[in-house]
Coordinates of C-alpha atoms and ligand atoms in Angstrom, one line a residue:
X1 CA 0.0 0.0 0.0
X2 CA 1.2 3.2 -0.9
X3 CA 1.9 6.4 1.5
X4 CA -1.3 8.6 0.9
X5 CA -3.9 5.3 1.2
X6 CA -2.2 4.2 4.6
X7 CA -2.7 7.7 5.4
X8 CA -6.2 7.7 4.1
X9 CA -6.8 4.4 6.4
X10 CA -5.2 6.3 9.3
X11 CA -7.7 9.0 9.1
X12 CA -10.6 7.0 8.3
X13 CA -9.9 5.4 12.0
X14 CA -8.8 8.7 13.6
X15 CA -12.3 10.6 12.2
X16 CA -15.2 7.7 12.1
X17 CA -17.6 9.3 13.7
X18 CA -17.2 12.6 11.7
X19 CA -16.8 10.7 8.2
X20 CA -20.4 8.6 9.7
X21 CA -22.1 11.7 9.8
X22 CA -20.8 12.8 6.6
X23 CA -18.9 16.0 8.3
X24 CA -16.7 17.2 6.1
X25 CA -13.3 16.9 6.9
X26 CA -11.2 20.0 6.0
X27 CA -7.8 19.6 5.1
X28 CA -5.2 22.7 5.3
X29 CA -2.3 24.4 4.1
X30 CA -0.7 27.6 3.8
X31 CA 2.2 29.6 2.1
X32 CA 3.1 33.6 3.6
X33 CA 3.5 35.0 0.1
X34 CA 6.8 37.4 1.2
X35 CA 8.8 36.5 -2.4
X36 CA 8.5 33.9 -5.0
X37 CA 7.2 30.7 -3.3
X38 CA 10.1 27.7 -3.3
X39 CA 9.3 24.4 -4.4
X40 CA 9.4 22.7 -1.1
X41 CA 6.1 24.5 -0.8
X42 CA 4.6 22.4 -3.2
X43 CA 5.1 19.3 -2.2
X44 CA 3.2 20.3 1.0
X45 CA 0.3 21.1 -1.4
X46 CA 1.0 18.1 -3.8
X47 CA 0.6 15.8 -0.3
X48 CA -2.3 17.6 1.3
X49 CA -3.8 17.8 -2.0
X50 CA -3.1 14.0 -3.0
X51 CA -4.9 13.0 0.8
X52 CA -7.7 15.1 -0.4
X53 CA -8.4 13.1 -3.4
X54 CA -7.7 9.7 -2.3
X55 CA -10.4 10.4 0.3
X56 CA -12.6 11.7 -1.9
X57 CA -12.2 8.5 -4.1
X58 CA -13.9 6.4 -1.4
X59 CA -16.7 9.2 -1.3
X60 CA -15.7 10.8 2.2
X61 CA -16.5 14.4 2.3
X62 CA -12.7 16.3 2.1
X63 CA -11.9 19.3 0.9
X64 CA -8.3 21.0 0.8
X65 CA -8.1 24.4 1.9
X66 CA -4.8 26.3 0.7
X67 CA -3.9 29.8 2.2
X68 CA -2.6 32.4 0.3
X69 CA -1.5 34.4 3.3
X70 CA -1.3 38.8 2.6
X71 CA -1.5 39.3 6.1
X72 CA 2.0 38.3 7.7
X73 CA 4.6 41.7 7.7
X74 CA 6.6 42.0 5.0
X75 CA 10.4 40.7 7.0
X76 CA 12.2 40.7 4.2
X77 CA 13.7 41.8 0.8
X78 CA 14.3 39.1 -2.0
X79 CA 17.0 40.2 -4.3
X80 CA 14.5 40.4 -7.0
X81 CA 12.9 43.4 -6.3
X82 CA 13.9 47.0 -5.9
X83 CA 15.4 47.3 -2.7
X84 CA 14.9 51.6 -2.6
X85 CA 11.3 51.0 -3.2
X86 CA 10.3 48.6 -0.8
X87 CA 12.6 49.1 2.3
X88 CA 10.2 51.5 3.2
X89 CA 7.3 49.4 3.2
X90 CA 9.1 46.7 5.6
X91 CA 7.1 45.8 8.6
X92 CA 3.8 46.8 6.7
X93 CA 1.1 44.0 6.2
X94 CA 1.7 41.9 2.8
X95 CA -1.5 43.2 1.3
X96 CA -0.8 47.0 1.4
X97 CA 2.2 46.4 -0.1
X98 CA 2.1 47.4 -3.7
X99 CA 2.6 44.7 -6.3
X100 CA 6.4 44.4 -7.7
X101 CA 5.0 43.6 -10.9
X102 CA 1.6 45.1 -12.8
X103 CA -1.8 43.2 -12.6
X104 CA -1.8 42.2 -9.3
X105 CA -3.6 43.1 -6.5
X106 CA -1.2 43.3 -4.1
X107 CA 2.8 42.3 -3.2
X108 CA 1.9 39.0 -1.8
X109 CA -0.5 38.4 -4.9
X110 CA 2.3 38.8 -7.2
X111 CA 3.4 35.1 -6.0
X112 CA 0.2 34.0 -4.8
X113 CA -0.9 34.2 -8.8
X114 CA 2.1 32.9 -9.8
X115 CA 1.6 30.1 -7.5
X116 CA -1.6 29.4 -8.6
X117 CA -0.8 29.1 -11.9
X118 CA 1.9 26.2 -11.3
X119 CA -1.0 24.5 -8.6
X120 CA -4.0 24.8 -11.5
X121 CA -2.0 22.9 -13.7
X122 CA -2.2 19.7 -11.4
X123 CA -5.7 19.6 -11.1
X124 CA -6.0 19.0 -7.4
X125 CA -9.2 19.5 -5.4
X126 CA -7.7 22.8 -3.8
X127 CA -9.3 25.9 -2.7
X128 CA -7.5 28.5 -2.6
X129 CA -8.2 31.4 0.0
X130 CA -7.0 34.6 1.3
X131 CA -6.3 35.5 5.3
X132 CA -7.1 39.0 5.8
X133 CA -10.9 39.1 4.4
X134 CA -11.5 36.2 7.4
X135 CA -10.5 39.2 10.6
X136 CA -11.8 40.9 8.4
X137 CA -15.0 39.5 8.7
X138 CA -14.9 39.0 12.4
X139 CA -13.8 35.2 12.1
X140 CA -11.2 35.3 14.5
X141 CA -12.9 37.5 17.1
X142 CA -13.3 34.6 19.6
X143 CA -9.9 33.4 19.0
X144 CA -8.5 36.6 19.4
X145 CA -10.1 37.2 23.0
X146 CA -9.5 33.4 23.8
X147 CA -5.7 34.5 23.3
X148 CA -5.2 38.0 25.0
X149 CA -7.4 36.3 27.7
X150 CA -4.9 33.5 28.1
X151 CA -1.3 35.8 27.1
X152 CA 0.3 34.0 30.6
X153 CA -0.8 30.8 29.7
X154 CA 0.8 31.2 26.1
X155 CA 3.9 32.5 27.4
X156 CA 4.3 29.6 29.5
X157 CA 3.6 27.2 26.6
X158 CA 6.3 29.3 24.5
X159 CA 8.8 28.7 27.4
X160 CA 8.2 25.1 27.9
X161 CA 8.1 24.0 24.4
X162 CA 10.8 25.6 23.0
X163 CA 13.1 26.5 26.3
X164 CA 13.0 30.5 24.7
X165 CA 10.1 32.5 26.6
X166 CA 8.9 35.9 25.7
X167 CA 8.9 38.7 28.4
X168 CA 6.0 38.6 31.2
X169 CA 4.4 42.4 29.3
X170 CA 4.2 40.1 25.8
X171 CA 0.8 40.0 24.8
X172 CA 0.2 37.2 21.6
X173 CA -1.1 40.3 19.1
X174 CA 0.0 42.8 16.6
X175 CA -1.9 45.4 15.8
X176 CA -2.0 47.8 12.6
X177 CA 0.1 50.9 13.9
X178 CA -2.9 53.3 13.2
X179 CA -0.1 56.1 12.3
X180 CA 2.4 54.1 10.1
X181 CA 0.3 51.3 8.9
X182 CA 2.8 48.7 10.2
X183 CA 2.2 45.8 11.9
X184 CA 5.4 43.9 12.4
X185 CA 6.8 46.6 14.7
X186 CA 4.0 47.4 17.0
X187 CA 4.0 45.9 21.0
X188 CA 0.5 45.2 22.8
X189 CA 1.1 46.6 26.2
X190 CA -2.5 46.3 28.2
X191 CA -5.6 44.4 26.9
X192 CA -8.9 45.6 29.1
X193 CA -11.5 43.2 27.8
X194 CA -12.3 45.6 25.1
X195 CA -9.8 47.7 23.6
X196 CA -5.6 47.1 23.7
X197 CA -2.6 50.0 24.1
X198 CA -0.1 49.3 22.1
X199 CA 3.3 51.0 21.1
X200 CA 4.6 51.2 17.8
X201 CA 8.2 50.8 18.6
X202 CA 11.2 51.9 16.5
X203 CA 13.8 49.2 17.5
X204 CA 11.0 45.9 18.3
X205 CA 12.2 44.2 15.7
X206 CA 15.7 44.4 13.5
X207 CA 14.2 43.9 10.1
X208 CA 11.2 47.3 10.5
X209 CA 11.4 50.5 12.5
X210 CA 7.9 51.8 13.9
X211 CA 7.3 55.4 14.2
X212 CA 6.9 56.0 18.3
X213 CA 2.5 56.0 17.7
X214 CA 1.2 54.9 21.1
X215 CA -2.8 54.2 20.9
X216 CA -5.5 52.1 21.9
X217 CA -7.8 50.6 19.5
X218 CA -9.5 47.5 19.2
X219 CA -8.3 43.8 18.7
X220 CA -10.9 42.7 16.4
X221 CA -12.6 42.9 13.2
X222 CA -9.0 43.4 11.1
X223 CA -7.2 45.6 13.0
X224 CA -4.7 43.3 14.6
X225 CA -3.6 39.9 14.1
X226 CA -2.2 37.1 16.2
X227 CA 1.6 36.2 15.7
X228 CA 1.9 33.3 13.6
X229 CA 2.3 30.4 15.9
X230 CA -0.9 31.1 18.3
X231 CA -2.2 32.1 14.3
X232 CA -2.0 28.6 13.7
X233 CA -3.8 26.7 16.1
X234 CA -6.2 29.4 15.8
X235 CA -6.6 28.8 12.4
X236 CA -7.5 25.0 13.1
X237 CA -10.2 26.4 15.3
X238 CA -11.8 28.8 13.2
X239 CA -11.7 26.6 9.9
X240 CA -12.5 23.4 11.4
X241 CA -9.2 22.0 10.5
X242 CA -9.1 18.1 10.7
X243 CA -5.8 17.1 8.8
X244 CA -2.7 19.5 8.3
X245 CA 1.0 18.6 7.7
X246 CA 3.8 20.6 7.8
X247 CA 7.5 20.8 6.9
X248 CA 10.5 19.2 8.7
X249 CA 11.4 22.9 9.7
X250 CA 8.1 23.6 11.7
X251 CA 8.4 19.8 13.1
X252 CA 11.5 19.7 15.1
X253 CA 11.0 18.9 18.5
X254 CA 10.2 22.5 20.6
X255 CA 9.2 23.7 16.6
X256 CA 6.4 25.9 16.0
X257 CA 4.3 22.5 15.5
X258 CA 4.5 21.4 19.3
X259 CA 4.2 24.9 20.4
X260 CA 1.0 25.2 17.8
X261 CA -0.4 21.5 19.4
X262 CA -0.6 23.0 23.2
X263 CA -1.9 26.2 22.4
X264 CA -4.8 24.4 20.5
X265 CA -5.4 22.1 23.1
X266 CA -5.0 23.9 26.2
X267 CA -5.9 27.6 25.0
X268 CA -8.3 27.2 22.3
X269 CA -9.9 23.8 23.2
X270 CA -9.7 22.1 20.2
X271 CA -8.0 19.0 19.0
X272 CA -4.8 19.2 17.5
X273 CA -4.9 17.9 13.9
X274 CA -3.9 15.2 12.0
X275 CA -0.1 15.8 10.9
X276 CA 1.9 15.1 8.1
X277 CA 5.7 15.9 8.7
X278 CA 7.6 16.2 5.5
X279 CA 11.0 16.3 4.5
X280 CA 12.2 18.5 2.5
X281 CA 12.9 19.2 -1.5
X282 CA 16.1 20.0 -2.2
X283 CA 17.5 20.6 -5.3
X284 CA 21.0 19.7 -6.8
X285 CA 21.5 18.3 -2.8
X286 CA 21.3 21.7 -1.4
X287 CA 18.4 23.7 0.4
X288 CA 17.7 26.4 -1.8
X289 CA 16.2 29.7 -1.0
X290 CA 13.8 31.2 -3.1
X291 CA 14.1 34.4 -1.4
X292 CA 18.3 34.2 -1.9
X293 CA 16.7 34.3 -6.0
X294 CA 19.0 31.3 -6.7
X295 CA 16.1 29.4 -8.9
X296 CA 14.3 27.1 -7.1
X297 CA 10.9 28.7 -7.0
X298 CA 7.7 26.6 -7.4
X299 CA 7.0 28.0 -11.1
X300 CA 10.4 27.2 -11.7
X301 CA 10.6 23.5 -11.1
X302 CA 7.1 22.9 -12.4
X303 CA 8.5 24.7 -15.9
X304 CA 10.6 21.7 -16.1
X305 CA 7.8 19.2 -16.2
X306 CA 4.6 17.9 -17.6
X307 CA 2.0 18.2 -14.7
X308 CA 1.8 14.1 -14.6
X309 CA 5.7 14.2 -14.2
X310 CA 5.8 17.0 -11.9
X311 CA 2.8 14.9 -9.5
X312 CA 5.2 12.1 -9.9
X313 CA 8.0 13.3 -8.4
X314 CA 6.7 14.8 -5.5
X315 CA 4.3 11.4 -4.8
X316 CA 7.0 8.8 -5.6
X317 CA 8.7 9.7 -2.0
X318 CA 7.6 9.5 0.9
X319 CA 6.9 12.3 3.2
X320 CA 9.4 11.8 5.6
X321 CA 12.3 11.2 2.8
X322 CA 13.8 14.0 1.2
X323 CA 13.6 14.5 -2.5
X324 CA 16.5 15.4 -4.4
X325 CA 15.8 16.6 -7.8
X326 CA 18.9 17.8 -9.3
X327 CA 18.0 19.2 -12.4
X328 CA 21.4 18.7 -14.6
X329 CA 21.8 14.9 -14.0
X330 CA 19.8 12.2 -15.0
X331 CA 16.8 13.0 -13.0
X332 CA 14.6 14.5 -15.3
X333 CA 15.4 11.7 -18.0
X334 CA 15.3 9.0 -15.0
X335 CA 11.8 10.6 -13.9
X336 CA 10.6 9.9 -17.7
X337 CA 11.2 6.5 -17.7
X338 CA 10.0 6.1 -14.6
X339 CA 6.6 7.0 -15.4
X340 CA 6.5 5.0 -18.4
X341 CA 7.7 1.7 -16.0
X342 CA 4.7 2.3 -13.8
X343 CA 2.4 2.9 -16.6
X344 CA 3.7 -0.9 -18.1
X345 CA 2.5 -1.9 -14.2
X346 CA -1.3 0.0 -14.6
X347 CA -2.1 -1.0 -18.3
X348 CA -0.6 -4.8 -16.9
X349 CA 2.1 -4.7 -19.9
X350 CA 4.6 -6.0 -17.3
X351 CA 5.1 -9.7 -16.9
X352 CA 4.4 -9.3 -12.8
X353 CA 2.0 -6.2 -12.2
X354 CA 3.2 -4.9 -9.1
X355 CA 0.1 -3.3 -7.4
X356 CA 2.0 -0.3 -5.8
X357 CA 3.4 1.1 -9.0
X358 CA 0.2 0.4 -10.8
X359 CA -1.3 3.0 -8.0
X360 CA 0.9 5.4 -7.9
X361 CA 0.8 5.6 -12.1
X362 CA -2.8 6.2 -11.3
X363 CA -2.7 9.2 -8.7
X364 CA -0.6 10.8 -11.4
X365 CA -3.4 11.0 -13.9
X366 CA -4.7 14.6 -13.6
X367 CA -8.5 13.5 -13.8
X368 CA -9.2 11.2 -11.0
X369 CA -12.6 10.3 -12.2
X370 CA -11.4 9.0 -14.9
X371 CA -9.6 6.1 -15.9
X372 CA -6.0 6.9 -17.2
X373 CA -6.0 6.4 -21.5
X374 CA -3.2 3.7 -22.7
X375 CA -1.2 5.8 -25.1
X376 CA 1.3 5.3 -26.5
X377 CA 4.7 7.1 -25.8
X378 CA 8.4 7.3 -26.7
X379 CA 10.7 6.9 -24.7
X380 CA 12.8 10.1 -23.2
X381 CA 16.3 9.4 -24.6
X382 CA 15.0 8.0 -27.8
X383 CA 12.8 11.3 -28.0
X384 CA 15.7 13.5 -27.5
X385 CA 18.0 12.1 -30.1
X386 CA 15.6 12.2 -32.8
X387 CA 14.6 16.0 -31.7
X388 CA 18.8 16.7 -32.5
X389 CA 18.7 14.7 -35.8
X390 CA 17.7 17.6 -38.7
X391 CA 17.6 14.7 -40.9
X392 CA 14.2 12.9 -39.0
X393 CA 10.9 13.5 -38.7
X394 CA 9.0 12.8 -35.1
X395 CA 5.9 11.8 -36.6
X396 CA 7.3 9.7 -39.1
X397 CA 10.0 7.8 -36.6
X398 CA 7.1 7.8 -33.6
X399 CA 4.6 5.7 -36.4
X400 CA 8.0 3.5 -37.5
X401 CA 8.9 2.6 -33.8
X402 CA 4.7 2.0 -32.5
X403 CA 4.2 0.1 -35.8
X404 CA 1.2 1.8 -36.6
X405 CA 0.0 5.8 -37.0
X406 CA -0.1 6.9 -34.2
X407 CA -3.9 8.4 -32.6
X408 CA -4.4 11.6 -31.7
X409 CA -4.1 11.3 -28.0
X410 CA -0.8 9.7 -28.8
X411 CA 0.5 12.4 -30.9
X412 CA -1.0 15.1 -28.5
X413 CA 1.3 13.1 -25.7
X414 CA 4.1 13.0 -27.9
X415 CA 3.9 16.9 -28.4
X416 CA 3.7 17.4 -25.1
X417 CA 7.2 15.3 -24.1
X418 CA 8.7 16.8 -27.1
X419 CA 8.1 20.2 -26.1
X420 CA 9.7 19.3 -22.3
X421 CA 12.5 16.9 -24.2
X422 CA 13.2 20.2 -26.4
X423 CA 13.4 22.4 -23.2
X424 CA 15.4 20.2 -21.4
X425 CA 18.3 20.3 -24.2
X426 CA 18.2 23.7 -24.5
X427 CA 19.3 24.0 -20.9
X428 CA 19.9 21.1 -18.7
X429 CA 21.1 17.8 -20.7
X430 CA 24.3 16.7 -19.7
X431 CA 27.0 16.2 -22.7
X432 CA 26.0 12.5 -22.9
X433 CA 22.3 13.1 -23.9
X434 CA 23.7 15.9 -26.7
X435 CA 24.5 14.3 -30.0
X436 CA 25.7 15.8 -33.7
X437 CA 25.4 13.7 -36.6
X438 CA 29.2 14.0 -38.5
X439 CA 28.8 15.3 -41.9
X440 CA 32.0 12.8 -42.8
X441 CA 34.5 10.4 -41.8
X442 CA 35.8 11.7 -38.0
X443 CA 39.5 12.4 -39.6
X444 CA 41.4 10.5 -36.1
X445 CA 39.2 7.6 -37.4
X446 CA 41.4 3.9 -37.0
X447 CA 40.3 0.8 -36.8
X448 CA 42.6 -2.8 -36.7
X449 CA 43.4 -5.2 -39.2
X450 CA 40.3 -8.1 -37.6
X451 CA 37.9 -5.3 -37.5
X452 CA 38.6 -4.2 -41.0
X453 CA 37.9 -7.8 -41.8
X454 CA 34.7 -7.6 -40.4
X455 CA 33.4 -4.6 -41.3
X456 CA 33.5 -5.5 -45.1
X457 CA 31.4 -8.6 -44.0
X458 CA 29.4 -6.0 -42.7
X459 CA 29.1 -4.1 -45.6
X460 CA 28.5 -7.2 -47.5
X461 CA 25.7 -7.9 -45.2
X462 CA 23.9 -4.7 -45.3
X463 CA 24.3 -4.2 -49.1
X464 CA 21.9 -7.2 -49.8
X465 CA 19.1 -6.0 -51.8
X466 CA 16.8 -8.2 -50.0
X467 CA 17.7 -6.2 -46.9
X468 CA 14.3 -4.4 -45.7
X469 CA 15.8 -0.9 -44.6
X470 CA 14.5 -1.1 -41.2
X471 CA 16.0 -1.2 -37.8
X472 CA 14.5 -4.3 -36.7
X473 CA 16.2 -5.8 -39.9
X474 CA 19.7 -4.0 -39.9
X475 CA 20.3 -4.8 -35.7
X476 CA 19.6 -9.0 -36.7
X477 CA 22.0 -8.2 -40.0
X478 CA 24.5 -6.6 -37.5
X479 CA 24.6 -9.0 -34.3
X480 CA 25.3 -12.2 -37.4
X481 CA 27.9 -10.4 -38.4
X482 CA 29.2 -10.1 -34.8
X483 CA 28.3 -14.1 -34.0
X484 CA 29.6 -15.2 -36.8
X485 CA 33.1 -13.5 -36.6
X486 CA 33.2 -14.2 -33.0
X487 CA 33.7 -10.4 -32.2
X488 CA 33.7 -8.5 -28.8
X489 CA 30.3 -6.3 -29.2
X490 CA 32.4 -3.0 -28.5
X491 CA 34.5 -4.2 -30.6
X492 CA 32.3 -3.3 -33.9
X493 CA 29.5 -0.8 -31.8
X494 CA 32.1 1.7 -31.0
X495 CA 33.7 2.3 -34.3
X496 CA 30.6 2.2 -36.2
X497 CA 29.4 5.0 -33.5
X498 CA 32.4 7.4 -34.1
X499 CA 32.0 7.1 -37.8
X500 CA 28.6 8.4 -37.7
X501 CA 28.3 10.6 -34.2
X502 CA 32.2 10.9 -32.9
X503 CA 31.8 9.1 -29.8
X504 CA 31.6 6.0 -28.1
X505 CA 27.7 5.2 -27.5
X506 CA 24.6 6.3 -29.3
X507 CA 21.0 5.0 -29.4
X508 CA 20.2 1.4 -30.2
X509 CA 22.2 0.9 -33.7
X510 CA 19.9 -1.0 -36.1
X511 CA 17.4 1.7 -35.5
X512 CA 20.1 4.5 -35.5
X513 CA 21.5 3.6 -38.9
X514 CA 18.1 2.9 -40.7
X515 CA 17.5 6.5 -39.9
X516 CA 20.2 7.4 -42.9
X517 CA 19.9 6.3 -46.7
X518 CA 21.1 3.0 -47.1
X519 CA 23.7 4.1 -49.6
X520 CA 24.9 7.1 -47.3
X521 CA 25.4 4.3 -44.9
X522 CA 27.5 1.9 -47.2
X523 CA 29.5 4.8 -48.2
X524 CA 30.3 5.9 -44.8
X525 CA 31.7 2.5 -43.8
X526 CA 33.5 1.9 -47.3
X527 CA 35.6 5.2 -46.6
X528 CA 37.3 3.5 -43.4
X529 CA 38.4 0.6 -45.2
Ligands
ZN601 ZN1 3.7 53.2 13.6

């Protein structure tokens, strides 16, 4: 059984009375939109997203809710954006932060849309929403009070969980400074059951300076929020949250998880959810940054990869592994023929269907409802060296290699791969994958004495008029050559690679050379002997 339907079973256990009386049970995620959102990100919405549909499969009410949060202070500068323009607006609410980019609503939005894009794409029962308009409505009124009510209580949590307290004046709540607009660098000093004082401090934090505005105003209705860690277990509350993971970074022991679990249990009555800890995504082996700007970004990643591929990689591992996804090895290539393995497992074309593979081939398919089409495709490296040959056509060599013409669904796959195939050349494939058909005879070409000998039995071989011109036909012609002078495969694969590509390995050869006129062929070998 695969990851996400243990999980599934784990939850159906957990929430049996809820499931019985067909109460919904509301999955969540989030992502603070302060710069481009990194990849790691979506794996948290590819798992959440994945245990949303395999519940849904067995008809129990899920749904996934995804925040796009515009709410959290702006903390930082990513190098991608004007620093002189936006240093000013550090410490001021995401959302009245103006966009870095045009047509967007806000700064956040300008990755939240972007985000969305790359998340559409997978088809994933997701809803999408955005913090603020819930304060704003009044939604977090109750958790708000529930919170300033129990500040001592929360400040002993903080202590024991994670060992570093917060002073005994804390109060769990930023308010908007009503002078500067920021919220990042303002300090609740009194709560009376109505209203709070606060101070908008110039040196509270290192990364904002507040303007010296002391007021009172109240708590609720969008004028303040709570800090993000007594934010999160009041989120659970307020949404009904059932099942949320998190990353490995939230889930260390004393992490914001464990302090988020007390606070919803002892402050805000209400169970602590399911969890998911993941690992996380690393590319090339290193944790990237997507606010460093060093290319790891969601959008990114998912430019690399058909939506199928792109689910695949972040189902194929589970949560608590890491997934390394280095970009300019074989991975992508790798990932490819991966997916065509398990599809050989789902459409039972393997000799011994394994049932694990056949499921996860499934949960890649972007229309769960639906069964997943047998089409055919070609394979990744096969794909790519015909894409570098100007003398081929893809359709053409796609039909000779199926045996048949090839349906639309077939060629609308095989546009698709080429497109990603034609991508990845253009900036990723390592030297081995590039190939450059020689116009003539490589000039350092030598071959000995016995290989000369065979190669005119080659030629012999291949000149036959009865020869059919097709790789099937050429690789039998080639290997009774090779059987019947007893020769050392390398011995007659590598030469006849450097005639015709200057290096030591190419594609599989009877296919390779039926792609070339017969005579070009002939006269190619004849010039070496
Ligand atoms: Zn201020």
């Amino acid at each position: 059984m695969i990851w996400a339907d243990r999980i599934r079973e784990e939850i159906k256990e957990r929430f049996a009375g809820e499931i019985q009386a067909k109460k919904p049970l509301v999955i969540r995620d989030e992502k603070t939109l302060s710069g481009r959102v990194h990849v790691g990100s979506l794996r948290g919405i590819l798992i959440h997203g994945l245990i949303a549909q395999v519940l849904q499969e067995e008809g129990i009410s899920a749904k996934f809710l995804f925040e796009l949060n515009e709410f959290d202070p702006m903390d930082g500068l990513p190098v991608y954006v004007d620093e002189k323009t936006y240093r000013p607006h550090m410490g001021k609410p995401l959302y009245t932060v103006p966009p870095s980019e045009p047509g967007h609503e806000n700064y956040a939005m300008v990755f939240g849309d972007e985000l969305r894009v790359v998340v559409d794409r997978l088809k994933l029962p997701i809803e999408f929403y955005t913090l603020r308009p819930l304060y704003l409505e009044g939604k977090f009124n109750g958790v708000i009070r529930e919170a300033l009510d129990h500040a001592a209580e929360i400040r002993a949590i903080y202590k024991e969980v994670s060992g570093g307290g917060k002073p005994d004046d804390w109060f769990p709540l930023s308010v908007i400074c009503e002078k500067c607009g920021k919220i990042g660098t303002t300090q609740v000093i009194e709560w009376d059951g109505a209203n709070v004082t606060y101070e908008c401090k110039k040196n509270y934090v290192a990364w904002a300076e507040g303007c010296g505005h002391k007021g009172t105003v109240s708590p609720f209705d969008g004028n303040a929020k709570l800090p993000w860690k007594v934010e999160w277990p009041a989120k659970w509350k307020v949404l009904g949250v059932s099942i949320e993971g998190a990353g490995k970074d939230h889930s260390a022991a004393g992490g914001s998880r464990a302090i988020g679990s007390r606070i919803s249990e002892e402050v805000f009555k209400y169970p602590n959810p399911y969890d998911i800890p993941y690992e996380f995504f690393n590319i090339a082996g290193k944790k990237m940054s997507a606010s460093k700007g060093l290319g790891a970004s969601a959008k990114e990643v998912s430019d690399l990869l058909p939506a199928t591929l792109l689910k695949l990689l972040m189902i194929r591992t589970i949560p608590n592994r890491p997934i390394d996804f280095d970009p300019e090895g074989k991975t992508i290539p790798n990932l490819f023929d991966e997916y065509d393995r398990l599809a050989d497992h789902y459409f039972k074309r393997h000799k011994e269907p394994d049932e694990d593979f056949a499921r996860t081939f499934k949960l890649t398919h972007l229309n769960p409802l639906k069964e997943p089409e047998d089409v055919w495709q070609m394979r990744f490296t096969l794909l790519s060296f015909v894409l570098q040959m100007p003398h081929l056509d893809l359709l053409q060599e796609a039909a000779k290699l199926k045996g048949s013409e090839l349906s639309i669904e077939e060629k609308q796959a095989l546009e698709e791969r080429a497109f990603y195939v034609r991508e990845w050349l253009s900036s990723f494939a390592p030297a081995e994958y590039l190939y450059t058909i020689l116009r003539d005879t490589p000039e350092n070409f030598t071959i000995d004495p016995e290989q000369k000998v065979v190669f005119q039995k080659l030629i012999t071989a291949l000149q036959d008029p009865s020869l059919s011109w097709e790789g099937p036909a050429i690789h039998e012609r080639i290997h009774a050559v090779k059987e019947e002078a007893g020769m050392e495969p390398k011995r007659l694969f590598t030469p006849l690679y450097q005639l015709f590509l200057g290096r030591t390995s190419g594609p599989q050869i009877g296919w390779f050379l039926s792609t070339f006129e017969k005579e070009d062929v002939l006269q190619r070998l004849r010039s070496i002997l």
